[in-house]
Coordinates of C-alpha atoms and ligand atoms in Angstrom, one line a residue:
X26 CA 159.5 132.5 160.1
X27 CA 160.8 129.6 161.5
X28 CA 162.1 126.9 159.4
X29 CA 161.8 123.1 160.5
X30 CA 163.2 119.9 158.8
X31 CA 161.0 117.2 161.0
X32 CA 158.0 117.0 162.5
X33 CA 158.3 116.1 166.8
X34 CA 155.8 114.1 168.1
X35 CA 156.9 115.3 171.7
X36 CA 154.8 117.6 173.4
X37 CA 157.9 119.5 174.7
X38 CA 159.6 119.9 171.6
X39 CA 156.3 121.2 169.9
X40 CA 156.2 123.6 173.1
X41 CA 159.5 125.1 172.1
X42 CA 158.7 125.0 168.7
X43 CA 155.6 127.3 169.3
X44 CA 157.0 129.1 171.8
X45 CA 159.6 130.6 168.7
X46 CA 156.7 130.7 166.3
X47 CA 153.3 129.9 165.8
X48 CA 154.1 128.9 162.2
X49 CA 157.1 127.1 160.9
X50 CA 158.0 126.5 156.8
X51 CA 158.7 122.2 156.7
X52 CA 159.9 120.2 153.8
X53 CA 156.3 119.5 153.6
X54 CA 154.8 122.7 153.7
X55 CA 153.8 124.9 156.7
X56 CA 153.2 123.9 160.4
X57 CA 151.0 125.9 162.6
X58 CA 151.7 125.4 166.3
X59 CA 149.3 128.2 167.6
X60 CA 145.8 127.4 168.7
X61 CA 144.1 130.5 167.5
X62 CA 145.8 130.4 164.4
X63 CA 145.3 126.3 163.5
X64 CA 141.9 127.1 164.2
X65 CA 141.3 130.0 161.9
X66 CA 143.1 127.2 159.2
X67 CA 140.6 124.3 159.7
X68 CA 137.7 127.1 159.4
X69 CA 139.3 128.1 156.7
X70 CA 137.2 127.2 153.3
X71 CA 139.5 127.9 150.7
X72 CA 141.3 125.1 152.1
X73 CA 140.7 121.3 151.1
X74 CA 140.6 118.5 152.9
X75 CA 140.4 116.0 150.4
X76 CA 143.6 115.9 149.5
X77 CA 145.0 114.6 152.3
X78 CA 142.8 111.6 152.8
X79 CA 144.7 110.9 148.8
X80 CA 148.0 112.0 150.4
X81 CA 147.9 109.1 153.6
X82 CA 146.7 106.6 150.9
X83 CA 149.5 107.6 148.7
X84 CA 151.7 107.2 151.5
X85 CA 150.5 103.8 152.6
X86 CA 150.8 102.5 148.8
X87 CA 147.1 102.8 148.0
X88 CA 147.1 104.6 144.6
X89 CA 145.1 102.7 142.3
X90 CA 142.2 99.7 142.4
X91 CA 139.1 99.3 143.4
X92 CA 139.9 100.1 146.8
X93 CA 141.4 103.7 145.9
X94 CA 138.8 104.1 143.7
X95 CA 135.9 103.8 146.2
X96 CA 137.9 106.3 148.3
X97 CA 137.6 108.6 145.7
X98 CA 134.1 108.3 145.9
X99 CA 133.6 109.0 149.7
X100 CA 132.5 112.1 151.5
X101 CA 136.5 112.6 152.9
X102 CA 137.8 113.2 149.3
X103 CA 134.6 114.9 147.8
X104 CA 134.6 118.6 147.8
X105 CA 131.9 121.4 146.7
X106 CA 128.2 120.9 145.5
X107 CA 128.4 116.9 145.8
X108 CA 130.4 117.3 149.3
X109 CA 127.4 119.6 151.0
X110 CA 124.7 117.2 149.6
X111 CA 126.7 114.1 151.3
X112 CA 127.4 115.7 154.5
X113 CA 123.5 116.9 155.0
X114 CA 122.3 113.3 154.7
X115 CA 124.3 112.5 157.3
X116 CA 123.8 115.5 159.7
X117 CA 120.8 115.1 161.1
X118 CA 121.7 111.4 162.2
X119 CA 124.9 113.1 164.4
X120 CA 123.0 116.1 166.3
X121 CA 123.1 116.7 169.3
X122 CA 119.2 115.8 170.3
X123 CA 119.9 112.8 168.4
X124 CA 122.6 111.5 170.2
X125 CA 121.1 112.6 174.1
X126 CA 118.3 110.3 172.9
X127 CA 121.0 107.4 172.6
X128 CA 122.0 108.2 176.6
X129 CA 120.1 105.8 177.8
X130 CA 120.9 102.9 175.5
X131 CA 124.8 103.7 175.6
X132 CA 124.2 103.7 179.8
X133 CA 123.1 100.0 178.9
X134 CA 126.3 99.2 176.6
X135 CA 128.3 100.3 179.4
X136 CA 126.7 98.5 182.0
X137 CA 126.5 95.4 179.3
X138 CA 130.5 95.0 179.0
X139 CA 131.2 95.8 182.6
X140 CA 129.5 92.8 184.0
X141 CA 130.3 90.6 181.6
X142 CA 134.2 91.8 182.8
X143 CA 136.3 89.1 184.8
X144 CA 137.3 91.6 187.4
X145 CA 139.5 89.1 189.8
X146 CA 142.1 89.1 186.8
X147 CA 143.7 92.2 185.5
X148 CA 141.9 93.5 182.5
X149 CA 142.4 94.5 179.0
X150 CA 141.1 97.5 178.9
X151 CA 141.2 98.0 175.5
X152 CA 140.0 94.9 173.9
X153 CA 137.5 94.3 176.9
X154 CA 136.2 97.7 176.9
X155 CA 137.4 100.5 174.5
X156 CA 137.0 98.6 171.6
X157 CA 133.9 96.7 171.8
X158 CA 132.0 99.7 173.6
X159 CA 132.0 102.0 170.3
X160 CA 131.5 98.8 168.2
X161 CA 128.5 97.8 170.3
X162 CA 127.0 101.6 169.8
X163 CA 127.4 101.1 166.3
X164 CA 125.7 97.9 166.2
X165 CA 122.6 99.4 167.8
X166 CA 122.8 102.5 165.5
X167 CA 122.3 100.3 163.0
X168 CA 120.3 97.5 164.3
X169 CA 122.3 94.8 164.4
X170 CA 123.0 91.9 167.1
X171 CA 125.2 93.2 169.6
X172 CA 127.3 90.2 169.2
X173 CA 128.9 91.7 166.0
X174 CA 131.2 93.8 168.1
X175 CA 134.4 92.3 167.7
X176 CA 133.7 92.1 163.6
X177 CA 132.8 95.9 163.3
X178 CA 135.7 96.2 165.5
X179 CA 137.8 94.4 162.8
X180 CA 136.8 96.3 160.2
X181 CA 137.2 99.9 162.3
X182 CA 140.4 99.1 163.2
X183 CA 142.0 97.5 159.9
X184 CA 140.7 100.0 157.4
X185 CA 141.6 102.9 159.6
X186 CA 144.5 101.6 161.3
X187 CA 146.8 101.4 159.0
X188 CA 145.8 105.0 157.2
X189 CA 146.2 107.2 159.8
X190 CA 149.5 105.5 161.2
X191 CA 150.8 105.1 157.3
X192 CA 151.8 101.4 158.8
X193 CA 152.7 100.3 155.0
X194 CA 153.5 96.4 156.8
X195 CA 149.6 96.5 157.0
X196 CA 148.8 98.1 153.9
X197 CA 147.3 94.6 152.7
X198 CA 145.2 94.5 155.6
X199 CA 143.4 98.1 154.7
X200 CA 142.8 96.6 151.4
X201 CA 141.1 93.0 152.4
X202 CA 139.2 94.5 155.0
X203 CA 137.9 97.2 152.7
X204 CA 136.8 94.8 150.5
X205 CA 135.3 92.7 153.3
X206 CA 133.3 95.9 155.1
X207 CA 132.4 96.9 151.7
X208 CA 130.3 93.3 151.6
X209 CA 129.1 92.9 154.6
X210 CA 127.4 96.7 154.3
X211 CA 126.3 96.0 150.5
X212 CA 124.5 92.6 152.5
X213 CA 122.8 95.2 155.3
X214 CA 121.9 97.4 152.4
X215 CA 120.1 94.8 150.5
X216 CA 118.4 93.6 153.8
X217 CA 117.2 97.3 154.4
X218 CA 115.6 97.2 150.8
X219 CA 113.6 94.5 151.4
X220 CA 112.9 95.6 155.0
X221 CA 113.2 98.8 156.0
X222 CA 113.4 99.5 159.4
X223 CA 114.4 102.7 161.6
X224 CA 118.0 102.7 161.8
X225 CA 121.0 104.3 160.5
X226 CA 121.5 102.3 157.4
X227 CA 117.3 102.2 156.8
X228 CA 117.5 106.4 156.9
X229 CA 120.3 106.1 154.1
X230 CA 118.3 103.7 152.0
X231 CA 115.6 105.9 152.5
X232 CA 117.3 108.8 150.8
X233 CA 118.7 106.8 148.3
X234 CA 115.4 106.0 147.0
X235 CA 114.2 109.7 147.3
X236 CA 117.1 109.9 144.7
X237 CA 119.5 112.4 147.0
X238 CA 121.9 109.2 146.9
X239 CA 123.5 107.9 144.3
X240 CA 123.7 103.6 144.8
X241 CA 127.4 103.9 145.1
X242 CA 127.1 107.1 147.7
X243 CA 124.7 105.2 150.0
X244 CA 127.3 102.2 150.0
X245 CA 130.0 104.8 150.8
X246 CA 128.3 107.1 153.1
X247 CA 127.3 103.8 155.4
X248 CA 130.8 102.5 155.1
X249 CA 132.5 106.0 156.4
X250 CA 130.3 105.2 159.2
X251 CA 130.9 101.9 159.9
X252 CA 134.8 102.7 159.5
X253 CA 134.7 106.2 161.6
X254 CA 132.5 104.3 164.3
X255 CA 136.0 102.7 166.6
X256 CA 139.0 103.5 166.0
X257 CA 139.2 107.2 167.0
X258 CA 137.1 106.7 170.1
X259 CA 138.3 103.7 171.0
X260 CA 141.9 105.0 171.7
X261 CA 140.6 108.4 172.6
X262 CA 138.6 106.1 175.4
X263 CA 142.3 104.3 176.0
X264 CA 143.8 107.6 176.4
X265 CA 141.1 108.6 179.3
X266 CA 142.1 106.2 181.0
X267 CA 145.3 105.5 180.9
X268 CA 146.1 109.0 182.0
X269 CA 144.3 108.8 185.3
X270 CA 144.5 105.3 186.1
X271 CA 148.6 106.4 185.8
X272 CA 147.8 108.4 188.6
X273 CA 145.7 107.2 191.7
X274 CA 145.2 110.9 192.6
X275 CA 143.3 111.5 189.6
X276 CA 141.1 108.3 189.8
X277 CA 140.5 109.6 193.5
X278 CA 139.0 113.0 192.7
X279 CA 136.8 111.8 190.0
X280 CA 135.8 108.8 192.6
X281 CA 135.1 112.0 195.3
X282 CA 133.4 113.9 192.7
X283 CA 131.9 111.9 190.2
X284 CA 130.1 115.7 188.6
X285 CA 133.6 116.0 187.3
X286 CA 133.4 113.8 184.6
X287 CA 132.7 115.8 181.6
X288 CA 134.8 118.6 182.6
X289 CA 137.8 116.0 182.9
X290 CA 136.5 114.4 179.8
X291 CA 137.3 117.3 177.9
X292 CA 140.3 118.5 179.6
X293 CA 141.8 114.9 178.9
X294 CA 140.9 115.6 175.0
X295 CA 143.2 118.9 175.5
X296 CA 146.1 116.9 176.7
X297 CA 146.0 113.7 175.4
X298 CA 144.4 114.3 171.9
X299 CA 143.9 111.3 169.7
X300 CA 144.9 113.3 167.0
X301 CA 148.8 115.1 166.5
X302 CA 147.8 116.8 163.2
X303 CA 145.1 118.1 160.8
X304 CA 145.9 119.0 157.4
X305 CA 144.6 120.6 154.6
X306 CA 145.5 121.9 150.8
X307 CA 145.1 125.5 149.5
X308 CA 142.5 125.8 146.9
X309 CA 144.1 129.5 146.0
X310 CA 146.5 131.6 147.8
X311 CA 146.0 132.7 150.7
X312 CA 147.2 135.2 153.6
X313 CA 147.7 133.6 156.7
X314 CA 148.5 136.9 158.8
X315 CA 150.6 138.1 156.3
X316 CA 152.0 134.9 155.0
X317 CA 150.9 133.7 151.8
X318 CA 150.4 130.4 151.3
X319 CA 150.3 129.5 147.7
X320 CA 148.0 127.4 145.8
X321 CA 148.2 123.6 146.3
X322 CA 150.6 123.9 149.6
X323 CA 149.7 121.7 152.5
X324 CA 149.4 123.1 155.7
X325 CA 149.4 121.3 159.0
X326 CA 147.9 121.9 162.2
X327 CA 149.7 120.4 165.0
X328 CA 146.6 119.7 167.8
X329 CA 149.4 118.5 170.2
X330 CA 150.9 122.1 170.0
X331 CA 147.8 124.0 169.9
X332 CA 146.3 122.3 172.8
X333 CA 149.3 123.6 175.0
X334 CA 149.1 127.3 173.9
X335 CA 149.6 129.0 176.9
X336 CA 147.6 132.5 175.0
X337 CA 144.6 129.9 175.1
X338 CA 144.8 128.0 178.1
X339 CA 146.0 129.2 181.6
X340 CA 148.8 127.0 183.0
X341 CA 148.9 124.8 179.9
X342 CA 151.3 122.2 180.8
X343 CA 149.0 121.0 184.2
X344 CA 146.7 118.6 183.6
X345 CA 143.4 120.1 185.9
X346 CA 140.3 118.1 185.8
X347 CA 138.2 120.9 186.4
X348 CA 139.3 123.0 184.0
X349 CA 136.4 125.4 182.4
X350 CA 135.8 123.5 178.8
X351 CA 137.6 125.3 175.8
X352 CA 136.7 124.0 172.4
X353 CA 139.1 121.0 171.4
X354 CA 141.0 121.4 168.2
X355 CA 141.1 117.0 167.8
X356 CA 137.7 116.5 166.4
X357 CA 138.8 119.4 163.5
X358 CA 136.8 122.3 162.9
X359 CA 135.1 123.8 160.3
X360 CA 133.1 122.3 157.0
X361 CA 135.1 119.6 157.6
X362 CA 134.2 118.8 161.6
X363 CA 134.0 115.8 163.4
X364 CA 130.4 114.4 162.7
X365 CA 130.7 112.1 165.4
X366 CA 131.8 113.8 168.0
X367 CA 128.7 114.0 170.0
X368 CA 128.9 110.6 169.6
X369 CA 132.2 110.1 170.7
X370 CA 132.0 112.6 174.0
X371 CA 129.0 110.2 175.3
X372 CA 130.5 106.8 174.8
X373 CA 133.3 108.1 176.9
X374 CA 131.6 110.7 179.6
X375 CA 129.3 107.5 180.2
X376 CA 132.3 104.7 180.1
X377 CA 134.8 106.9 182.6
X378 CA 131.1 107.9 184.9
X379 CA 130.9 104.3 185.2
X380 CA 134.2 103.0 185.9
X381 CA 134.6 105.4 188.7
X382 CA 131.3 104.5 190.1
X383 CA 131.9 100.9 190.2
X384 CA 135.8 100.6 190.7
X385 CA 136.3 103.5 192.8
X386 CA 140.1 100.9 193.6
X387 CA 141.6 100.9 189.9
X388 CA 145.2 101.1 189.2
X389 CA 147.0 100.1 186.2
X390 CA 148.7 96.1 187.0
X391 CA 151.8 97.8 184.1
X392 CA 152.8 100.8 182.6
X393 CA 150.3 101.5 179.7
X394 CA 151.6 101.5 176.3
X395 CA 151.0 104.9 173.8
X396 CA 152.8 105.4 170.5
X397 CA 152.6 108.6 168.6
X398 CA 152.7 109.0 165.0
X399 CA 152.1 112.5 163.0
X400 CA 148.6 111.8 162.6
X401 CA 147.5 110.1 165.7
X402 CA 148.3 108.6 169.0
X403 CA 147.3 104.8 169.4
X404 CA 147.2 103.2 172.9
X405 CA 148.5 99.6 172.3
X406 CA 148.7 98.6 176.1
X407 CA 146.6 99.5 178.7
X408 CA 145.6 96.8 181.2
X409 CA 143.9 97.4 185.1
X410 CA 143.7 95.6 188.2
X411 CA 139.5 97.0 188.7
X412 CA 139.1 95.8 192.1
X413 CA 142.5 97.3 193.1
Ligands
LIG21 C1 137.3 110.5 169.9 C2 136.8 110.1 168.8 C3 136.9 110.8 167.5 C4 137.9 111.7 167.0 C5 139.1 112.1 167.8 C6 137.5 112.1 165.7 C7 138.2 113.0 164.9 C8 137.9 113.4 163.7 C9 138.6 114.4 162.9 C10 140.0 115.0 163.3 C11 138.0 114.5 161.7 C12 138.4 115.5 160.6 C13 138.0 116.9 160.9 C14 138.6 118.0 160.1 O1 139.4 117.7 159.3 O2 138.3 119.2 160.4 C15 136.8 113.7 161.7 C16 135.9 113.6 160.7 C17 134.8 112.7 160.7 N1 134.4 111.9 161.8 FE1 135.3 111.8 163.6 N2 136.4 111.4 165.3 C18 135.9 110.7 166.4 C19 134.8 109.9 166.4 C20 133.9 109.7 165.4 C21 132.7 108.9 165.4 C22 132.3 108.1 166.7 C23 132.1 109.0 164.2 C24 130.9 108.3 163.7 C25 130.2 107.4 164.2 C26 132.9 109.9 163.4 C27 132.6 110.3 162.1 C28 133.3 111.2 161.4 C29 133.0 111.6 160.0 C30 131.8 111.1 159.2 C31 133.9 112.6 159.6 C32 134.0 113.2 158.3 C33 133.4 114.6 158.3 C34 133.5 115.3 157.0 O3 134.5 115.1 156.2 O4 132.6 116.1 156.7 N3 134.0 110.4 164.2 N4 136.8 113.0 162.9

């Protein structure tokens, strides 16, 4: 087996990397590079993912308070009986039917920001469009003013932020704004009580007074929400379109062929995944193909690698917007999966259907901006000329 002392962010170097192996032994545990085989990990139930939710909070200097503790509590760091019960009262809210119904009303989001854009100056693409568009879904998920966007924004982006990057400089940040979300939901709680209506939050409170939710779980299971609602999609949404607006042919063929869209939505999620890696913790040992992976080792999926694995995907290393669809390893898989994914692939099918539509002329006014960490990939520049 291959034996690795780092861990590349660099597409290439993971190439080469899995192109020796598809499983390397690291200072940390075990890397998978394969796509196959990172798959049959996250599917994998006798290994936890709770653990490393506690081991990025451990690394960002969160490991005691009330802040840690509440973690503790939450439906990322509970396993067994109590994690099944939490995950099926939020289920139903994420499926599929559930989130086609919300086409229409995400159309409207869309359409919302894109007016209200300043399009004979260049524009920020991200805080103009990625980030307020699944902070405005949110608000209307939960029935709230629309006008709460850049404040559910806020809290998205400084709870999560600094987790999945480890950026220990903003470890302060995670804490106030967890404190901060943690109100403002308790207040949209209290005002469901007393008024229950039909929206995300109302459904929790609901269940809560069925009994299937504890007080403290209903304040938690809305706050994973809240906190899971931006950040991801918003520089998934960056990533989109940075990567075509980098090249005018690609803006051209979707402008020529607008059906294209959700093929090149997910293609885009193959090569430009939000998330590098996916880890989880052996409950008990187990064989990986022959390798045994002992009890309480971590083992990390490397998405960037797996998405270029040339047994998976012909011609790996061309980005082809109408690729046929495989299933993308950046939402996870497993009991563990990406609840909002649904959500997620609609916010950005309908954003990228409408930019194309409207600003068939787009090109980036600068280079865009990504940086990669283990975890994820953040866009932190991305601005456009729209009328070209
Ligand atoms: C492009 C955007 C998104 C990406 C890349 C993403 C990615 C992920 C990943 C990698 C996981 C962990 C999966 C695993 O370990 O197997 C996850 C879990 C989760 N995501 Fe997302 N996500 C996105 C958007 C969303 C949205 C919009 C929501 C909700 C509104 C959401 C809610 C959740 C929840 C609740 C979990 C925890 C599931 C569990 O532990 O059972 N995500 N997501």
């Amino acid at each position: 087996m291959l034996t690795v002392a780092d861990y590349p962010t660099d597409v290439e170097e993971l190439n080469r990397r899995r192109e020796q192996s598809w499983i390397a032994r690291s200072p940390r545990g075990y890397e998978i590079y394969g796509y196959s085989e990172g798959n049959a990990v996250l599917r994998e139930p006798r290994f936890n993912k709770a653990a490393s939710w506690l081991y990025r909070l451990d690394e960002l200097g969160v490991t005691d308070g009330p802040v840690r503790h509440a973690w503790e509590r939450n439906l990322t760091t509970i396993e067994g009986k109590d994690r099944i019960r939490l995950r099926r009262s939020l289920t139903p809210q994420f499926s599929p039917k559930r989130i086609r119904e919300m086409g229409d009303s995400v159309r409207q989001i869309v359409s919302g920001l894109l007016d209200e854009l300043d399009t004979s100056e260049t524009v920020d693409l991200i805080s103009q469009v990625c980030r307020l568009l699944p902070a405005r879904t949110y608000c209307h998920m939960v029935d709230v003013p629309l006008d709460l966007d850049k404040l559910v924004a806020h809290f998205s982006d400084d709870i999560l932020g600094p987790l999945f990057t480890v950026d220990t400089t903003r470890r302060d940040d995670h804490i106030t704004t967890h404190h901060e979300a943690t109100e403002w939901i308790e207040s949209q709680v209290e005002a469901r009580r007393r008024n229950p209506g039909d929206d995300f939050i109302s459904a929790l409170v609901g269940q809560a007074s069925e009994g299937l939710l504890s007080d403290e779980e209903l304040i938690q299971q809305a706050l994973l929400i809240l906190t899971g609602s931006v950040d991801n999609t918003m520089h998934q949404a960056g990533l989109v379109l940075g990567t075509l607006l980098e090249d005018p042919a690609y803006w051209q063929r979707l402008v020529s062929d607008p059906a294209l869209v959700p093929k090149a939505v997910e293609e885009l999620f193959r090569w430009r995944p939000r998330f590098g890696t996916i880890f989880r913790q052996a409950t008990e040992p187990v064989d990986l193909q022959g390798i045994r992976v002992a009890e309480g080792e971590y083992v990390f999926v490397s998405v960037r690698a797996a998405h270029r694995d040339p047994r998976v995907f012909d011609d790996p290393d061309q980005l082809r917007l109408d690729r046929e669809p495989g299933e993308p390893l950046m939402f996870g898989n497993g009991p563990y999966r990406c609840l909002g994914q649904h959500l997620a692939r609609l916010e950005i099918t309908e954003l990228l259907r409408a930019m194309v539509e409207r600003y068939p002329r787009a090109r980036l006014s600068a280079p865009w901006r990504r940086v990669d960490s283990d975890a994820v990939t953040e866009v932190d520049f991305l601005r456009a000329d729209l009328k070209g």
